[in-house]
Amino acid sequence: MSKRKAKDAHLPIGECINQVHQILRKRFCHQQLPDKPEGVEAQHKHLAELLKRTAVHGESNSVLIVGPRGSGKTMLLRSVLRELSQETEVQKNLLQVHLNGLLQTDDRIALKEITRQLQLENVVGDRVFGSFAENLTFLLDALKKGDRSSSRPVLFVLDEFDLFACHKNQTLLYNLFDVAQSAQAPVAVVGLTCRLDVLELLEKRVKSRFSHRQIHLLSKLTFPQYLERVRDQLSLPDDFLDGKFAQEWNAAVTMLCLSRVSVARPSITPADLLDASRLCLADANANMLHGLSILELCLIIAMKHLNDVYEGEPFNLQMVHNEFKKFLQRKSNSMYNFEQPVIMKAFEHLQQLELIRPADGASAKTQREFQLMRLMLDHGQIMEALQKYPQCPTDVKQWAMSAFA
Amino acid sequence: MKYFTRLRVRRIYEWRGAALGFNRKLQTYEYGSLSIRVEGLPHSTVISAGQHILIEGDDDDNPYVARVVRLFADESGAQKKAVVQWYVRVSEVPPGKLKLLGRNPHPQEVFFYEGRSCEDEVNAESVLRPVQVRHLDAAAPFPVSEDGDIFYVKLSWDSRTFRPVDPSLLDASRPPCRSLPLSPPSSPPAAAPAPGGPARRALPTPDPAVMRGAMATPASSRKPGAEAESLHSLTKLSASKCLSAKRRSATCRTPGVRKKLQLSSPDDPAALRDDVLQQLLEAELEKGRRSAAAASPSEPLRITHSLTPLRRTSRTPGRHDDFPLTPCSVRRRESQSETDSPPAGDDLSRTSTKRKEVQTGTEPVLEVLDEEEEKNCALRIPRRQSALKVSSRIRKQLNLLDDRLSSDEDEEEEEFVPSRKELQSDEEEDDEGDEEEDEELKVKKSRRSSSSAASRTKQKTSARTPRKAGPKTPRTHHHATPSIPNRAQPARRPGNILEEARARLHVSAVPESLPCREQEFQDIYSFVESKVLDGTGGCMYVSGVPGTGKTATVQEVMRCLQHAAEQDEIPPFVFIQINGMKMTDPHQAYAQILQKLTGQKATADHAAALLEKRFSHPAPRKETTVLLVDELDLLWTRKQNVMYNLFDWPTRRHARLVVLAIANTMDLPERILINRVASRLGLTRMSFQPYSFKQLQQIVTSRLNKLKAFEDDALQIVSRKVAALSGDARRCLDICRRATEICERSAAQLVGMSHVMQALDEMFSSPYIAAIRSASTQEQLFLRAVIAEFRRLGLEEATFQQVLVQHQALCRVEGLQPVGVSEGLAACRRLGACRLLLLEPSRLGVLQRVRLNVSQDDVLFALKAD
């Protein structure tokens, strides 16, 4: 589809496409920071001032950045840090410690990580770090020895802050906040979380020590603003190697955003986007139904009917088999009555695919035929899958529509 | 465990030979030596006066080190006792004070103890075995030796400072024939009043000053009868207890003085060559302070110590000094400086100097001892050069003293701290208290500032390097406390009023006083003070919600008490604090207490055993320990043995432990403590009420300290709001701080109502409604579906499947494409991540149950508004 552009003398089209790939990948996959955070200027300013005061004045602070997933919490923090690091006064002073609640799953690991990132371990030489208790006193001593005016401020970034609140006794949080509230080495504790109720997770004495500053990141974008954002992200920069290509690309993106008219060009088309969104939103469970054998599909239909009849009560293999047999007795022109072991096998396969799941734990005591199961699929999903199922026998389809068909 | 095995060894103690004499006044029999035989072993060890010994203590790994001064038995002969001169091991020095050393201590290093807070009389049966103590020059490196029985002494320790020690005091154990290389060969006549008494330690007594000043110096020989008075002060607690008790009760103002009197013995001769000026100031202060106190045996004794050498030499050994101090001060000073001036330059000629020059006896030794001294020497010269200069300087100092009260102390202090550390060893002052120490610092500072900064730094480095190279053993690793590196650029000072206000409002800023907690302060103060004065123990339980100033008040009390102890108004005590939150396991409390008490490291179990022993046995040297246990509830264990021990120790007779326990809940003892623990905790309780709005307002105002940064109304609304919610002072301060930031951004001069309201909004408003409003369309639809389903079911819970049906129906109503399961689930999970919804684990898929985390009304309100 790039034939038409090949005539242009600027750059071979392959090169251009490569460039575009690179730029867009950097933006979307490598978390390249935007030049300027948009829509969050107030929050950005607040956070920047706060961290700057810590770095410059040695004032201890604690703050939480709260916002739903993907609302740009990390982006905000990183852009603030990037901005601060351009000031030498800050850059030379600020020590940074980054922790993630998913990685530092308990205080012991977190403490070790803090010690490592602060490069304090060289103090003890090659001595292997002792117990957890030793580690804690070690770190607290280190922080206690500092004072507001002389020691370098430390920035603690706690990603997934809510997970730190699940640690035993919240020892780490207590101590960090306590340092922030007492005349020790200046620290700034920045927590990132998506939980709005995070303060309720904190124990009362931890909560009291937290400064209760929260920066909320709630996207208030309207549709045109979204559109703008998408266009910005997709557009090529002005200093792109091949100017003409870039212009055409950007025009295409603008077109795309504005009119959604298909254009036959070497650029993104709305169809591509729709395809991609379909891929993203695809229902894995429903897709799985396409790969099932007709017998398994029949069993699922039987389960659906059972669900209808018994209003979501769990069922067992025997009930399903009976339902299936009823169907066979009524219309057995396309289906063949399978043996019990075959049915059993199919049933187990469904269980492996987690399309059905045992109702009350895995009770090994009951016989497999009588173990109660629940269907993990919605009716809509089953019907949709049946429509797309290749060469589905019509009587099965009819049966799916109605139990008595 | 180790201490069990040792207990099995039985030692038999016997006097060797008959009693040397009977001290009638004290009713004691004097003995020359004591033999110790271990049961089952043929040979025996002989301990005689002058020898260094190990004495059984709390910690079996580190028994106490001391030197025998005298051996005696009481009247009945049943009790074998010994008077000893203590040495302090590294582990016995509080870890905080070890810093003063300026280097890593050698593991086998001991310090000549000059404090007064230890009884020097011990039961002879606690003697373990003889040991060697060698004196080293301060600059000399520690010999490499694996022998655990050789200790090295370089410095003396009087519980505040390290000083070079006079070797003549230490070498008592050497045979008399070996004369000391550094001390003057001749012994002054005044120093030899030994009328035929058995001079057990016939070593050349260094100089009259030692003899005189000590009167009870262990190094000087003891003649029963001849120096009954000084003996008396030494053996107070034994047979003479009743005698002395009478005097004490009659005379002593406080136990601090009493203690000093009993134990005044190991007074460092180095103190004698002290700064004249210092002594004068001291004497004056002393006089002022004690003007009310009647003339007592304790007072002259103290004064003699601070007298100038000249007078000492001319005096007879009688110790009562009725010399009026102030009127003659100038004259004395002059004569002092005159006598002092000749040896200032030549160290060599000093060995042949006349007796008159009392100080020189000690000074050359000291200067050789400690090379840091050199620096000091240079500073000392001008002092000796002319009396005029000195007196003018004194005047200056006195002025300085006055100034100090008004001037800003901080900066001077900051400036001074590093150099002070280095000079620790030459602070030969007999510390009388913080005030005097400060004075001395001032004196030194002013002197030092006269010398050029460059030469100072040079001296500093030259003095320090050899030490650092010295005892760097891997064993001292645990002393290496890490620290955050220093910043490259200094922190900026607050620039304008708002910044200044912000700095003062920060919770960490230590206010001059704690307003609104006067009553609590008084109660805690008098409780601890009385316990310290009586030498008893006790518990107190302090409760209150977070942010009501519990810890701050207790710490303030301890600061005041420590200050009082430094002023010798109350006996010295040790203050340690632990925090339940700052340890990983309740049992770690033992290890932390032990470490803070002795500097030792031990496992929790071992520490518990050691502490148990320490608090249950009488020990020769014991100060009251005040233990602050913060966040007590975290020390809860199933058997509650940690709490039990903490509250049981104070009830022991010899423990002298005061425990202040802090927790949040008022009824903690009733709720979680089992009866035997609650009973030991006792009924001394105090609860801190949440601050009322007036108090909060007062707190903020006092912190701002007339800094006009807030409108009155603004302050009032903050305090009212906080008082209504929690009464947490931290919250109040934080809000005010935030308000100043908002104000700064809006470029206003004064923090007004609008700024405060905005800060309050930020901190207290619930984010839920804003979050719902900013949620995506499908998320909002899903929330509505949830509510619709709840209404249909009449329950507050539904499965995702049920909600999805509603959701799809709603989509059709709204004219949107009905969502699929996966899209619906995605919306549901996003809401779940924000905790607008409460979800079951996601593996349940469509069957997971959904609940709202906000009230339905809130959701409807938020959704209706747009």
PDB file of N, CA and C in Angstrom, chain B residues 32-87:
ATOM      1  N   GLY B  32      44.974  -7.538 104.621  1.00  0.00           N
ATOM      2  CA  GLY B  32      45.951  -7.270 103.571  1.00  0.00           C
ATOM      3  C   GLY B  32      45.583  -7.943 102.271  1.00  0.00           C
ATOM      4  N   SER B  33      45.183  -9.162 102.345  1.00  0.00           N
ATOM      5  CA  SER B  33      44.881  -9.847 101.099  1.00  0.00           C
ATOM      6  C   SER B  33      43.824 -10.919 101.329  1.00  0.00           C
ATOM      7  N   LEU B  34      43.287 -11.321 100.227  1.00  0.00           N
ATOM      8  CA  LEU B  34      42.184 -12.265 100.239  1.00  0.00           C
ATOM      9  C   LEU B  34      42.535 -13.385  99.274  1.00  0.00           C
ATOM     10  N   SER B  35      42.289 -14.588  99.661  1.00  0.00           N
ATOM     11  CA  SER B  35      42.584 -15.672  98.733  1.00  0.00           C
ATOM     12  C   SER B  35      41.286 -16.274  98.240  1.00  0.00           C
ATOM     13  N   ILE B  36      41.307 -16.554  96.976  1.00  0.00           N
ATOM     14  CA  ILE B  36      40.117 -17.124  96.347  1.00  0.00           C
ATOM     15  C   ILE B  36      40.477 -18.517  95.859  1.00  0.00           C
ATOM     16  N   ARG B  37      39.714 -19.451  96.252  1.00  0.00           N
ATOM     17  CA  ARG B  37      39.979 -20.814  95.853  1.00  0.00           C
ATOM     18  C   ARG B  37      38.726 -21.311  95.145  1.00  0.00           C
ATOM     19  N   VAL B  38      38.951 -21.926  94.025  1.00  0.00           N
ATOM     20  CA  VAL B  38      37.815 -22.527  93.353  1.00  0.00           C
ATOM     21  C   VAL B  38      37.662 -23.929  93.890  1.00  0.00           C
ATOM     22  N   GLU B  39      36.493 -24.248  94.279  1.00  0.00           N
ATOM     23  CA  GLU B  39      36.261 -25.534  94.910  1.00  0.00           C
ATOM     24  C   GLU B  39      36.679 -26.654  93.963  1.00  0.00           C
ATOM     25  N   GLY B  40      37.445 -27.546  94.489  1.00  0.00           N
ATOM     26  CA  GLY B  40      37.862 -28.690  93.691  1.00  0.00           C
ATOM     27  C   GLY B  40      39.224 -28.497  93.060  1.00  0.00           C
ATOM     28  N   LEU B  41      39.716 -27.290  93.053  1.00  0.00           N
ATOM     29  CA  LEU B  41      41.028 -27.062  92.467  1.00  0.00           C
ATOM     30  C   LEU B  41      42.017 -26.738  93.587  1.00  0.00           C
ATOM     31  N   PRO B  42      43.197 -27.210  93.482  1.00  0.00           N
ATOM     32  CA  PRO B  42      44.151 -27.069  94.588  1.00  0.00           C
ATOM     33  C   PRO B  42      44.637 -25.627  94.774  1.00  0.00           C
ATOM     34  N   HIS B  43      45.006 -24.959  93.673  1.00  0.00           N
ATOM     35  CA  HIS B  43      45.680 -23.674  93.869  1.00  0.00           C
ATOM     36  C   HIS B  43      44.663 -22.563  94.144  1.00  0.00           C
ATOM     37  N   SER B  44      45.143 -21.526  94.752  1.00  0.00           N
ATOM     38  CA  SER B  44      44.242 -20.422  95.053  1.00  0.00           C
ATOM     39  C   SER B  44      44.841 -19.121  94.517  1.00  0.00           C
ATOM     40  N   THR B  45      44.001 -18.162  94.325  1.00  0.00           N
ATOM     41  CA  THR B  45      44.431 -16.869  93.821  1.00  0.00           C
ATOM     42  C   THR B  45      44.417 -15.882  94.977  1.00  0.00           C
ATOM     43  N   VAL B  46      45.406 -15.035  94.986  1.00  0.00           N
ATOM     44  CA  VAL B  46      45.464 -14.078  96.076  1.00  0.00           C
ATOM     45  C   VAL B  46      45.170 -12.694  95.528  1.00  0.00           C
ATOM     46  N   ILE B  47      44.272 -12.035  96.209  1.00  0.00           N
ATOM     47  CA  ILE B  47      43.932 -10.665  95.819  1.00  0.00           C
ATOM     48  C   ILE B  47      44.413  -9.753  96.935  1.00  0.00           C
ATOM     49  N   SER B  48      45.166  -8.773  96.579  1.00  0.00           N
ATOM     50  CA  SER B  48      45.549  -7.816  97.609  1.00  0.00           C
ATOM     51  C   SER B  48      45.276  -6.411  97.086  1.00  0.00           C
ATOM     52  N   ALA B  49      45.340  -5.496  97.997  1.00  0.00           N
ATOM     53  CA  ALA B  49      45.015  -4.129  97.619  1.00  0.00           C
ATOM     54  C   ALA B  49      45.948  -3.668  96.509  1.00  0.00           C
ATOM     55  N   GLY B  50      45.428  -2.923  95.591  1.00  0.00           N
ATOM     56  CA  GLY B  50      46.241  -2.431  94.496  1.00  0.00           C
ATOM     57  C   GLY B  50      46.104  -3.281  93.253  1.00  0.00           C
ATOM     58  N   GLN B  51      45.609  -4.476  93.432  1.00  0.00           N
ATOM     59  CA  GLN B  51      45.481  -5.338  92.254  1.00  0.00           C
ATOM     60  C   GLN B  51      44.212  -5.012  91.491  1.00  0.00           C
ATOM     61  N   HIS B  52      44.245  -5.321  90.216  1.00  0.00           N
ATOM     62  CA  HIS B  52      43.032  -5.158  89.417  1.00  0.00           C
ATOM     63  C   HIS B  52      42.279  -6.473  89.424  1.00  0.00           C
ATOM     64  N   ILE B  53      40.989  -6.351  89.487  1.00  0.00           N
ATOM     65  CA  ILE B  53      40.178  -7.557  89.581  1.00  0.00           C
ATOM     66  C   ILE B  53      38.961  -7.451  88.677  1.00  0.00           C
ATOM     67  N   LEU B  54      38.367  -8.596  88.458  1.00  0.00           N
ATOM     68  CA  LEU B  54      37.076  -8.635  87.779  1.00  0.00           C
ATOM     69  C   LEU B  54      36.015  -8.867  88.835  1.00  0.00           C
ATOM     70  N   ILE B  55      34.932  -8.146  88.704  1.00  0.00           N
ATOM     71  CA  ILE B  55      33.862  -8.297  89.673  1.00  0.00           C
ATOM     72  C   ILE B  55      32.607  -8.735  88.946  1.00  0.00           C
ATOM     73  N   GLU B  56      31.993  -9.684  89.534  1.00  0.00           N
ATOM     74  CA  GLU B  56      30.792 -10.251  88.945  1.00  0.00           C
ATOM     75  C   GLU B  56      29.734  -9.168  88.773  1.00  0.00           C
ATOM     76  N   GLY B  57      29.125  -9.178  87.607  1.00  0.00           N
ATOM     77  CA  GLY B  57      28.128  -8.147  87.359  1.00  0.00           C
ATOM     78  C   GLY B  57      26.903  -8.713  86.693  1.00  0.00           C
ATOM     79  N   ASP B  58      26.164  -7.835  86.073  1.00  0.00           N
ATOM     80  CA  ASP B  58      24.934  -8.276  85.421  1.00  0.00           C
ATOM     81  C   ASP B  58      25.249  -9.192  84.250  1.00  0.00           C
ATOM     82  N   ASP B  59      26.308  -8.880  83.620  1.00  0.00           N
ATOM     83  CA  ASP B  59      26.585  -9.548  82.367  1.00  0.00           C
ATOM     84  C   ASP B  59      27.806 -10.438  82.552  1.00  0.00           C
ATOM     85  N   ASP B  60      27.591 -11.704  82.368  1.00  0.00           N
ATOM     86  CA  ASP B  60      28.689 -12.616  82.664  1.00  0.00           C
ATOM     87  C   ASP B  60      29.799 -12.551  81.647  1.00  0.00           C
ATOM     88  N   ASP B  61      29.460 -12.122  80.457  1.00  0.00           N
ATOM     89  CA  ASP B  61      30.513 -12.025  79.450  1.00  0.00           C
ATOM     90  C   ASP B  61      31.428 -10.845  79.740  1.00  0.00           C
ATOM     91  N   ASN B  62      30.861  -9.842  80.342  1.00  0.00           N
ATOM     92  CA  ASN B  62      31.643  -8.650  80.611  1.00  0.00           C
ATOM     93  C   ASN B  62      31.579  -8.289  82.089  1.00  0.00           C
ATOM     94  N   PRO B  63      32.318  -8.973  82.912  1.00  0.00           N
ATOM     95  CA  PRO B  63      32.291  -8.606  84.320  1.00  0.00           C
ATOM     96  C   PRO B  63      32.923  -7.231  84.512  1.00  0.00           C
ATOM     97  N   TYR B  64      32.619  -6.630  85.632  1.00  0.00           N
ATOM     98  CA  TYR B  64      33.152  -5.299  85.908  1.00  0.00           C
ATOM     99  C   TYR B  64      34.657  -5.381  86.177  1.00  0.00           C
ATOM    100  N   VAL B  65      35.322  -4.336  85.844  1.00  0.00           N
ATOM    101  CA  VAL B  65      36.746  -4.247  86.115  1.00  0.00           C
ATOM    102  C   VAL B  65      36.948  -3.207  87.217  1.00  0.00           C
ATOM    103  N   ALA B  66      37.812  -3.504  88.138  1.00  0.00           N
ATOM    104  CA  ALA B  66      38.061  -2.542  89.209  1.00  0.00           C
ATOM    105  C   ALA B  66      39.427  -2.813  89.806  1.00  0.00           C
ATOM    106  N   ARG B  67      39.852  -1.905  90.647  1.00  0.00           N
ATOM    107  CA  ARG B  67      41.085  -2.152  91.365  1.00  0.00           C
ATOM    108  C   ARG B  67      40.783  -2.120  92.856  1.00  0.00           C
ATOM    109  N   VAL B  68      41.385  -3.041  93.545  1.00  0.00           N
ATOM    110  CA  VAL B  68      41.127  -3.106  94.971  1.00  0.00           C
ATOM    111  C   VAL B  68      41.847  -1.951  95.651  1.00  0.00           C
ATOM    112  N   VAL B  69      41.129  -1.260  96.474  1.00  0.00           N
ATOM    113  CA  VAL B  69      41.746  -0.202  97.245  1.00  0.00           C
ATOM    114  C   VAL B  69      41.982  -0.677  98.677  1.00  0.00           C
ATOM    115  N   ARG B  70      41.083  -1.437  99.155  1.00  0.00           N
ATOM    116  CA  ARG B  70      41.116  -1.778 100.559  1.00  0.00           C
ATOM    117  C   ARG B  70      40.289  -3.035 100.743  1.00  0.00           C
ATOM    118  N   LEU B  71      40.727  -3.867 101.618  1.00  0.00           N
ATOM    119  CA  LEU B  71      39.948  -5.053 101.926  1.00  0.00           C
ATOM    120  C   LEU B  71      39.614  -5.003 103.407  1.00  0.00           C
ATOM    121  N   PHE B  72      38.406  -5.322 103.750  1.00  0.00           N
ATOM    122  CA  PHE B  72      38.080  -5.277 105.169  1.00  0.00           C
ATOM    123  C   PHE B  72      36.882  -6.173 105.448  1.00  0.00           C
ATOM    124  N   ALA B  73      36.718  -6.463 106.690  1.00  0.00           N
ATOM    125  CA  ALA B  73      35.567  -7.251 107.104  1.00  0.00           C
ATOM    126  C   ALA B  73      34.807  -6.433 108.133  1.00  0.00           C
ATOM    127  N   ASP B  74      33.532  -6.661 108.214  1.00  0.00           N
ATOM    128  CA  ASP B  74      32.780  -5.882 109.183  1.00  0.00           C
ATOM    129  C   ASP B  74      32.958  -6.453 110.587  1.00  0.00           C
ATOM    130  N   GLU B  75      32.317  -5.848 111.474  1.00  0.00           N
ATOM    131  CA  GLU B  75      32.559  -6.113 112.882  1.00  0.00           C
ATOM    132  C   GLU B  75      32.494  -7.597 113.206  1.00  0.00           C
ATOM    133  N   SER B  76      31.471  -8.211 112.731  1.00  0.00           N
ATOM    134  CA  SER B  76      31.302  -9.624 113.062  1.00  0.00           C
ATOM    135  C   SER B  76      32.291 -10.491 112.294  1.00  0.00           C
ATOM    136  N   GLY B  77      32.838  -9.936 111.245  1.00  0.00           N
ATOM    137  CA  GLY B  77      33.785 -10.709 110.462  1.00  0.00           C
ATOM    138  C   GLY B  77      33.108 -11.594 109.432  1.00  0.00           C
ATOM    139  N   ALA B  78      31.834 -11.527 109.386  1.00  0.00           N
ATOM    140  CA  ALA B  78      31.135 -12.419 108.467  1.00  0.00           C
ATOM    141  C   ALA B  78      31.148 -11.878 107.044  1.00  0.00           C
ATOM    142  N   GLN B  79      31.048 -10.581 106.945  1.00  0.00           N
ATOM    143  CA  GLN B  79      30.942  -9.977 105.617  1.00  0.00           C
ATOM    144  C   GLN B  79      32.321  -9.555 105.134  1.00  0.00           C
ATOM    145  N   LYS B  80      32.723 -10.084 103.990  1.00  0.00           N
ATOM    146  CA  LYS B  80      33.983  -9.635 103.414  1.00  0.00           C
ATOM    147  C   LYS B  80      33.672  -8.545 102.413  1.00  0.00           C
ATOM    148  N   LYS B  81      34.334  -7.445 102.591  1.00  0.00           N
ATOM    149  CA  LYS B  81      34.041  -6.330 101.699  1.00  0.00           C
ATOM    150  C   LYS B  81      35.325  -5.813 101.076  1.00  0.00           C
ATOM    151  N   ALA B  82      35.150  -5.084 100.033  1.00  0.00           N
ATOM    152  CA  ALA B  82      36.305  -4.465  99.405  1.00  0.00           C
ATOM    153  C   ALA B  82      35.903  -3.081  98.914  1.00  0.00           C
ATOM    154  N   VAL B  83      36.812  -2.170  99.071  1.00  0.00           N
ATOM    155  CA  VAL B  83      36.601  -0.864  98.469  1.00  0.00           C
ATOM    156  C   VAL B  83      37.398  -0.860  97.176  1.00  0.00           C
ATOM    157  N   VAL B  84      36.753  -0.446  96.123  1.00  0.00           N
ATOM    158  CA  VAL B  84      37.412  -0.562  94.824  1.00  0.00           C
ATOM    159  C   VAL B  84      37.362   0.762  94.083  1.00  0.00           C
ATOM    160  N   GLN B  85      38.261   0.879  93.157  1.00  0.00           N
ATOM    161  CA  GLN B  85      38.201   1.955  92.181  1.00  0.00           C
ATOM    162  C   GLN B  85      37.687   1.322  90.897  1.00  0.00           C
ATOM    163  N   TRP B  86      36.612   1.841  90.409  1.00  0.00           N
ATOM    164  CA  TRP B  86      36.010   1.213  89.228  1.00  0.00           C
ATOM    165  C   TRP B  86      36.702   1.619  87.943  1.00  0.00           C
ATOM    166  N   TYR B  87      36.641   0.702  87.027  1.00  0.00           N
ATOM    167  CA  TYR B  87      36.956   1.028  85.632  1.00  0.00           C
ATOM    168  C   TYR B  87      35.699   0.764  84.835  1.00  0.00           C
TER     169      TYR B  87
END
